PDB file of C-alpha atoms in Angstrom:
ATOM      1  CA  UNK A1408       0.000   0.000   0.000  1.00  0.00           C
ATOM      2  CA  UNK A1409       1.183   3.658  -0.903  1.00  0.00           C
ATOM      3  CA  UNK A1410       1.210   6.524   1.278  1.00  0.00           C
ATOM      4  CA  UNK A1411       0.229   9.547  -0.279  1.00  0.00           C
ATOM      5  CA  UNK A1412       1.017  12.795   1.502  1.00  0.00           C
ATOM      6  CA  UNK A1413      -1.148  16.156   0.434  1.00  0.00           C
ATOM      7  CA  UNK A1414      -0.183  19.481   1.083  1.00  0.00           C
ATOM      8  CA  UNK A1415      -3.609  21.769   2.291  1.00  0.00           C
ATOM      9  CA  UNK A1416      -3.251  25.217   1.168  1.00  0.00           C
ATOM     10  CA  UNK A1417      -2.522  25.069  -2.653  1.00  0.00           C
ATOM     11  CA  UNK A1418      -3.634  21.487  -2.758  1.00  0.00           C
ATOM     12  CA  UNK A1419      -6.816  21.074  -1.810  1.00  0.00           C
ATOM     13  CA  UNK A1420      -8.265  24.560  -0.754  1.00  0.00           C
ATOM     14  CA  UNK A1421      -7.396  28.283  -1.178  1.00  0.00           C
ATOM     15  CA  UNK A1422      -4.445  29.893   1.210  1.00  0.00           C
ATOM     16  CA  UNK A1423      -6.119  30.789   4.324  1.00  0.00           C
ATOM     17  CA  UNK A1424      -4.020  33.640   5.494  1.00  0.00           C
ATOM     18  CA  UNK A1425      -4.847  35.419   1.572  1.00  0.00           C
ATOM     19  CA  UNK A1426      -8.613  34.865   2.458  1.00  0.00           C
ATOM     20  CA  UNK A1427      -7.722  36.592   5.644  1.00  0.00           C
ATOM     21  CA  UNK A1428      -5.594  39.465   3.901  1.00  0.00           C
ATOM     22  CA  UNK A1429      -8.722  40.232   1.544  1.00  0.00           C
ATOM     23  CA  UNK A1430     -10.825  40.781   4.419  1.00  0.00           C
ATOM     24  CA  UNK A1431      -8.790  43.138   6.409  1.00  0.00           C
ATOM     25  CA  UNK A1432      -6.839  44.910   3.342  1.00  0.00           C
ATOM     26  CA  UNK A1433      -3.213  43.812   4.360  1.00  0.00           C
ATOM     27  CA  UNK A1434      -0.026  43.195   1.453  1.00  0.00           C
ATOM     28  CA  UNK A1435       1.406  41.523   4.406  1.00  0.00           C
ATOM     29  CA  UNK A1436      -0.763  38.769   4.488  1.00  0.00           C
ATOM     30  CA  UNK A1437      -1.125  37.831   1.115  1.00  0.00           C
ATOM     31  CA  UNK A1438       2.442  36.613   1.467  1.00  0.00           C
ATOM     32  CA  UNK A1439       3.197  32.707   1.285  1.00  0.00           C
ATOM     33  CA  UNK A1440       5.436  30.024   1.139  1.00  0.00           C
ATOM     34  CA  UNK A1441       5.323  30.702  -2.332  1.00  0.00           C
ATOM     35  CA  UNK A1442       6.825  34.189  -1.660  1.00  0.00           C
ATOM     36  CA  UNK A1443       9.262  33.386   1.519  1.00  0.00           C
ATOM     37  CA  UNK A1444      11.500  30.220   2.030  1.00  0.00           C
ATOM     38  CA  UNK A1445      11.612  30.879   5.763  1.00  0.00           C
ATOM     39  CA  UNK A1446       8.397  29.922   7.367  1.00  0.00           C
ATOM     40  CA  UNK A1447       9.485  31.298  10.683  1.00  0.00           C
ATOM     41  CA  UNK A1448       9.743  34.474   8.782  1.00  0.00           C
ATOM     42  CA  UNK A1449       6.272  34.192   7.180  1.00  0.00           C
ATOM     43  CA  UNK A1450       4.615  33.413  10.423  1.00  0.00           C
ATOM     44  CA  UNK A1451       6.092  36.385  12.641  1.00  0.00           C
ATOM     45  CA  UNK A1452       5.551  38.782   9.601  1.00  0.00           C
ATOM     46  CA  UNK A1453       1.643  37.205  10.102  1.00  0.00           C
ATOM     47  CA  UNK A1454       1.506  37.673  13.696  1.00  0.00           C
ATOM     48  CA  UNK A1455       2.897  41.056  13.908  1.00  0.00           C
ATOM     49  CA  UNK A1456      -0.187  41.632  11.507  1.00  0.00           C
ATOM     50  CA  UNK A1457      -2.414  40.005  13.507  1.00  0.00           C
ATOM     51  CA  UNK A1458      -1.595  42.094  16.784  1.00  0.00           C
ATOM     52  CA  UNK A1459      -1.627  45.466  14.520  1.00  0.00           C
ATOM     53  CA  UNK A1460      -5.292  45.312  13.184  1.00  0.00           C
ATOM     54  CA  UNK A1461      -6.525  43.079  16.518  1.00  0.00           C
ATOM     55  CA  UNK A1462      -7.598  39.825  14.362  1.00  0.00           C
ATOM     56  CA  UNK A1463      -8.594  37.757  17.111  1.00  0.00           C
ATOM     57  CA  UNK A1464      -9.221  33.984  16.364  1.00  0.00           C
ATOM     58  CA  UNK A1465     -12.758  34.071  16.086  1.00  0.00           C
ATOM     59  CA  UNK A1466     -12.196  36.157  13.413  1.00  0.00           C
ATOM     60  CA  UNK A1467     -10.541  34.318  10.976  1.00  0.00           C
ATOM     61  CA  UNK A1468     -12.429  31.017  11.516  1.00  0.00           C
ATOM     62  CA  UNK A1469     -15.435  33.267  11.286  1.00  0.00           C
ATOM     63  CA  UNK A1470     -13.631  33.693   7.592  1.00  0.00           C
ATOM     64  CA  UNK A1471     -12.286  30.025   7.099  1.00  0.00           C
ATOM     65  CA  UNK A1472     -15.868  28.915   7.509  1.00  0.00           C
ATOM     66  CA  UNK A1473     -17.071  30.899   4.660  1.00  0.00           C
ATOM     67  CA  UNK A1474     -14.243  29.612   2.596  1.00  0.00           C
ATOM     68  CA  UNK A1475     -14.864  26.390   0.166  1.00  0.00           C
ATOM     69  CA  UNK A1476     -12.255  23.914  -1.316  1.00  0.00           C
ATOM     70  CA  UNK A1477     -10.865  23.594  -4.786  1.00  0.00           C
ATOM     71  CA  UNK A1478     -13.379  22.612  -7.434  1.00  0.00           C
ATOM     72  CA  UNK A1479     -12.873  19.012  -7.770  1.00  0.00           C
ATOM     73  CA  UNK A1480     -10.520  19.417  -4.453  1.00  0.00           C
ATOM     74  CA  UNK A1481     -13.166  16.601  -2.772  1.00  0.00           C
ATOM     75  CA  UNK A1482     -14.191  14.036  -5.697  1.00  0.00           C
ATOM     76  CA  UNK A1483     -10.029  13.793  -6.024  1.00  0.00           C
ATOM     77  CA  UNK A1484      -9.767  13.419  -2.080  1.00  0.00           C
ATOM     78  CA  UNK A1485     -12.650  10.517  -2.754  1.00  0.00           C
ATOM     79  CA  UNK A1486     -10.795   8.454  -5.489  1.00  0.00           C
ATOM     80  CA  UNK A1487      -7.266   9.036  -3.742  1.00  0.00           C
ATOM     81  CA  UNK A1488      -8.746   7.435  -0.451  1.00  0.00           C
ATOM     82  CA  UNK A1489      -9.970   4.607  -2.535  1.00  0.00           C
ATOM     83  CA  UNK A1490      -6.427   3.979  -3.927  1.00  0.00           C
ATOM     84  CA  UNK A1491      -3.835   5.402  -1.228  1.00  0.00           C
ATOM     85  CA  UNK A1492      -3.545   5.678   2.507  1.00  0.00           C
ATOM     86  CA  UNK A1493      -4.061   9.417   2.380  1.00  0.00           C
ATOM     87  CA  UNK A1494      -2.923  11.856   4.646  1.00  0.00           C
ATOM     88  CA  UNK A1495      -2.446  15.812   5.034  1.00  0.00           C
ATOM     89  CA  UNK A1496       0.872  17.146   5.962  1.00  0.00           C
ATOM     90  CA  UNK A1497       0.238  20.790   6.144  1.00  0.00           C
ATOM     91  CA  UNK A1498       2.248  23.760   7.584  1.00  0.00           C
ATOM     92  CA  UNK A1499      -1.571  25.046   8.601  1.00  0.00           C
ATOM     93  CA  UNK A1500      -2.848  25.531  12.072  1.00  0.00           C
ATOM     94  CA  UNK A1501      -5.612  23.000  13.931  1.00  0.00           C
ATOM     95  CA  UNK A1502      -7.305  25.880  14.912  1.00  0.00           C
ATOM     96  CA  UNK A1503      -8.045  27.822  11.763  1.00  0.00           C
ATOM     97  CA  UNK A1504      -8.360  24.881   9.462  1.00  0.00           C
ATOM     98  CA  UNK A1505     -10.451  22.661  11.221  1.00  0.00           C
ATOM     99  CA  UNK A1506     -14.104  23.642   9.666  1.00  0.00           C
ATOM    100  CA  UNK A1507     -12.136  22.999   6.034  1.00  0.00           C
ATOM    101  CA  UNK A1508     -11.460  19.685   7.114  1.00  0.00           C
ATOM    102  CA  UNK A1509     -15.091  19.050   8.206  1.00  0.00           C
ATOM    103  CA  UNK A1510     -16.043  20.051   4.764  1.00  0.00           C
ATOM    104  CA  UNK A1511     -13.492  17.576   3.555  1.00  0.00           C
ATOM    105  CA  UNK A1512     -14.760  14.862   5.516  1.00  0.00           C
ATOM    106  CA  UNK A1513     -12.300  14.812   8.070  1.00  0.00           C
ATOM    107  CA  UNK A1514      -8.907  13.401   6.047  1.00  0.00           C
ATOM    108  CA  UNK A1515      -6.250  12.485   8.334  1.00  0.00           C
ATOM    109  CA  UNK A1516      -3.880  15.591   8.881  1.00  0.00           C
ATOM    110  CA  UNK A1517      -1.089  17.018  10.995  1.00  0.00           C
ATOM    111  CA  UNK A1518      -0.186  20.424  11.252  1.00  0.00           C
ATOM    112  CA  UNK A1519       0.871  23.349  13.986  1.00  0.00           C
ATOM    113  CA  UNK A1520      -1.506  24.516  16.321  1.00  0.00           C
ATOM    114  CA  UNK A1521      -1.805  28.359  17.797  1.00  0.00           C
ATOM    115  CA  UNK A1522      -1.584  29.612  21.067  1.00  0.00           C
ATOM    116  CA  UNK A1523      -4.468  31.345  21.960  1.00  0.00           C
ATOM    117  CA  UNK A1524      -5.923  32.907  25.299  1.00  0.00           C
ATOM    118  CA  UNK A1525      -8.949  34.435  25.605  1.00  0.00           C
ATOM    119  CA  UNK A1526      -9.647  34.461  21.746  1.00  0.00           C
ATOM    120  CA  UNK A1527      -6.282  36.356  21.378  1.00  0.00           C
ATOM    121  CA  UNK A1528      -3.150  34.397  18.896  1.00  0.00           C
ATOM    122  CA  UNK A1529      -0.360  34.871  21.134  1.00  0.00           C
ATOM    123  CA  UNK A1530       1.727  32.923  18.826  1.00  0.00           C
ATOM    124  CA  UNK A1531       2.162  29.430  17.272  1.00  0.00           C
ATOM    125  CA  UNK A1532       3.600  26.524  18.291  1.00  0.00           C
ATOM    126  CA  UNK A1533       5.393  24.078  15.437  1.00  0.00           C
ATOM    127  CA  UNK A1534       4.785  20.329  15.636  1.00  0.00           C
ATOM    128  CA  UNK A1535       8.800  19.950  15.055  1.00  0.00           C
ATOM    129  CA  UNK A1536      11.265  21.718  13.011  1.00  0.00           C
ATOM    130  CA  UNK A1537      10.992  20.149   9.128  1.00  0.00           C
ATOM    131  CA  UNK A1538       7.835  18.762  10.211  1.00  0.00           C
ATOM    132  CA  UNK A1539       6.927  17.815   6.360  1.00  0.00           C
ATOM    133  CA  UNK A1540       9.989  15.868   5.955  1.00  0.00           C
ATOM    134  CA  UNK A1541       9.867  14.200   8.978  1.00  0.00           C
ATOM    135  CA  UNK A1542       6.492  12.442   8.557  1.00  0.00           C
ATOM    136  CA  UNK A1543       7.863  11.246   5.200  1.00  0.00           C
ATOM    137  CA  UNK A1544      10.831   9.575   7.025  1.00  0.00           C
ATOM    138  CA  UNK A1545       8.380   8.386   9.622  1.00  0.00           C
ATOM    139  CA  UNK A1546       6.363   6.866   7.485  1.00  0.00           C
ATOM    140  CA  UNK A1547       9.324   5.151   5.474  1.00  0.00           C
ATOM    141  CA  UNK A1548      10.478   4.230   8.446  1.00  0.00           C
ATOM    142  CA  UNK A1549       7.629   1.714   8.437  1.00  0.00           C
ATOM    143  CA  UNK A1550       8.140   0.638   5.108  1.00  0.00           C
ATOM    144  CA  UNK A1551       5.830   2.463   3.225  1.00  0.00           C
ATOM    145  CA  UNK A1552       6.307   3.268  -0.050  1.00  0.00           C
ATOM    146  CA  UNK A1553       5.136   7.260   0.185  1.00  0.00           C
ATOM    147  CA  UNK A1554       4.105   9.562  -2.786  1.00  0.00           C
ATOM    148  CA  UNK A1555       3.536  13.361  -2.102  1.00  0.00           C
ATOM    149  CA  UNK A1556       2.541  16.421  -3.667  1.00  0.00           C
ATOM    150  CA  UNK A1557       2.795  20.588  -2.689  1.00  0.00           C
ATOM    151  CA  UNK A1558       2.727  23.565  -4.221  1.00  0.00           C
ATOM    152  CA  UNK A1559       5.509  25.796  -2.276  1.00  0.00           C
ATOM    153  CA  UNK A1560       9.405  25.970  -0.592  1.00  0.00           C
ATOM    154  CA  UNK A1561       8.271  24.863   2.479  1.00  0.00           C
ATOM    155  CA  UNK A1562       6.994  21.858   0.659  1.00  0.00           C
ATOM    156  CA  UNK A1563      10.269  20.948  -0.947  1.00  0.00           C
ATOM    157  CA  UNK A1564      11.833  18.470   1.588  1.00  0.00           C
ATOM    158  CA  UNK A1565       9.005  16.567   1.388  1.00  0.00           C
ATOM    159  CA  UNK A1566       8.944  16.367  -1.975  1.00  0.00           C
ATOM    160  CA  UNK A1567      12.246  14.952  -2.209  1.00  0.00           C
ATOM    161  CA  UNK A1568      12.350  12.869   0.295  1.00  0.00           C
ATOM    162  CA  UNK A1569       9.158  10.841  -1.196  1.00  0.00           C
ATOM    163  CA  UNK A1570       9.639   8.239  -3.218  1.00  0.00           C
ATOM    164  CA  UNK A1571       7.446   9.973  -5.699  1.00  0.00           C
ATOM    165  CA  UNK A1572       7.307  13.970  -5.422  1.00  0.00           C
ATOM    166  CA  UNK A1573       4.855  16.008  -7.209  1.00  0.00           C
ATOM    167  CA  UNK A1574       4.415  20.080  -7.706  1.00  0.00           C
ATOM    168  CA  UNK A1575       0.586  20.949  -7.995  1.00  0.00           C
ATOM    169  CA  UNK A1576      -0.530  24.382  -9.394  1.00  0.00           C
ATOM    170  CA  UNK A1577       3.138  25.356  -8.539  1.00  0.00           C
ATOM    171  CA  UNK A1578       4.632  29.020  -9.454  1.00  0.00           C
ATOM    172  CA  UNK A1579       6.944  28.874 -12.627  1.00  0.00           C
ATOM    173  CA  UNK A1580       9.627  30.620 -10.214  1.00  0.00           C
ATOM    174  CA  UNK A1581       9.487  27.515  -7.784  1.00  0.00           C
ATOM    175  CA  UNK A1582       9.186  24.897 -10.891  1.00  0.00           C
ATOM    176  CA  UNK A1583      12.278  26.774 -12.570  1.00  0.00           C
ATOM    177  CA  UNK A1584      14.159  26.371  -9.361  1.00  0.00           C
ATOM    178  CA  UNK A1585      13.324  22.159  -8.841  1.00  0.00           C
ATOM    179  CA  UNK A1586      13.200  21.298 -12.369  1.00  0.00           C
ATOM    180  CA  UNK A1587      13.935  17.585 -11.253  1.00  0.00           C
ATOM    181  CA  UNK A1588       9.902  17.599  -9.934  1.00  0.00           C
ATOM    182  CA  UNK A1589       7.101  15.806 -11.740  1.00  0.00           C
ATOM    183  CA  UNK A1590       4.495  19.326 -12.158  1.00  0.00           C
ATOM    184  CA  UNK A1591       0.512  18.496 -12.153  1.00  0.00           C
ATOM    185  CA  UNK A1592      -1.886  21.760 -13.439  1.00  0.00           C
ATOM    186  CA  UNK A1593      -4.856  20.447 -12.065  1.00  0.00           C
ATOM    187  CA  UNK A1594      -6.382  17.501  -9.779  1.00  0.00           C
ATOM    188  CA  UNK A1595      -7.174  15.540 -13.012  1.00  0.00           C
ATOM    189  CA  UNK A1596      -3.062  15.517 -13.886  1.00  0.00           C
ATOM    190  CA  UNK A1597      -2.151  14.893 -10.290  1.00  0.00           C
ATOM    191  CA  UNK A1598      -4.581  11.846 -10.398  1.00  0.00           C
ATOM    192  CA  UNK A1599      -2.941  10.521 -13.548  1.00  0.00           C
ATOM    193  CA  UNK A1600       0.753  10.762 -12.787  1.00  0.00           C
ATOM    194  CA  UNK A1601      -0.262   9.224  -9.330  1.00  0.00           C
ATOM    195  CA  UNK A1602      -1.667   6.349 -11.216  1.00  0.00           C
ATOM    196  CA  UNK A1603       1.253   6.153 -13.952  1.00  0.00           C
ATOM    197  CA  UNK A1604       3.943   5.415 -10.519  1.00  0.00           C
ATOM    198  CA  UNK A1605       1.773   3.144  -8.243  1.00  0.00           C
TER     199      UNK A1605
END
């Protein structure tokens, strides 16, 4: 049996903090892993944001739950669970994506959570440093064959270290740079180059 390991945001549904950035009018926040390789960087840029305009938590889930996945995001979540031992690796939070994976119909994923009192993000707390990679050893550590696919830099070390790494909807700027990387421009090619390696 294959393990296949998803990326969230850029895989499956839209990049939460972007959602977020619409809604309060912030440049800041429409920044990604797409934009910045250092996700420590990202995050504090993201929290200094959050304590400038007061987002409290309730806000943004308020947001998340008004935000849907990918078109075809859940019929290619369907067949992969018929086929693979799915899984989300995601560099996410528990506590803002949570009513995305209800929609989803609760995939198995592991992420970061926030620290939050009283409704107010303090900060964020990582699972482990390389997190993405490290669930790929893990998991090859049991002897699991494990395909994965991502969209951004922080998804690179998971990508090569799979046995089978796939961009999806990747920038041109992050293809150019990892040229070695099967690319997928929709759920349809993903599902057909997962198909071609199983």
């Amino acid at each position: 049996m294959v393990h296949l390991c998803l990326d969230f945001e850029g895989v499956l549904i839209p990049e939460i903090w972007q959602c977020l950035a619409k809604e309060v009018n912030s440049d800041d926040l429409m920044l990604t892993t797409q934009d910045l390789k250092d996700y420590d960087e990202l995050m504090s840029l993201r929290m200094k944001v959050v304590r400038e305009k007061n987002i409290k938590l309730s806000d943004i889930q308020n947001i998340v739950k008004e935000i849907k996945p990918f078109e075809g995001a859940q019929d290619f979540l369907n067949w992969a669970r018929s086929e693979f031992q799915v899984t989300i690796v995601s560099d996410t939070f528990y506590e803002l994506a949570w009513p995305l994976v209800e929609k989803l119909g609760y995939p198995a994923i592991i992420c970061h959570n926030m620290t939050v009192e009283n409704d107010e993000i303090t900060g964020y707390k990582l699972r482990q440093e390389n997190n993405k990679q490290k669930v790929i050893e893990a998991l090859q550590s049991l002897k699991y064959k494990v395909f994965a696919s991502g969209d951004s830099y922080n998804d690179i070390n998971m990508l090569n270290t799979a046995d089978l790494g796939i961009f999806f909807q990747a920038p041109k700027h992050i293809k150019e740079e990892f040229p070695h990387l099967l690319t997928a421009s929709n759920h349809g090619e993903l599902k057909s180059i997962l198909l071609e390696h199983k």
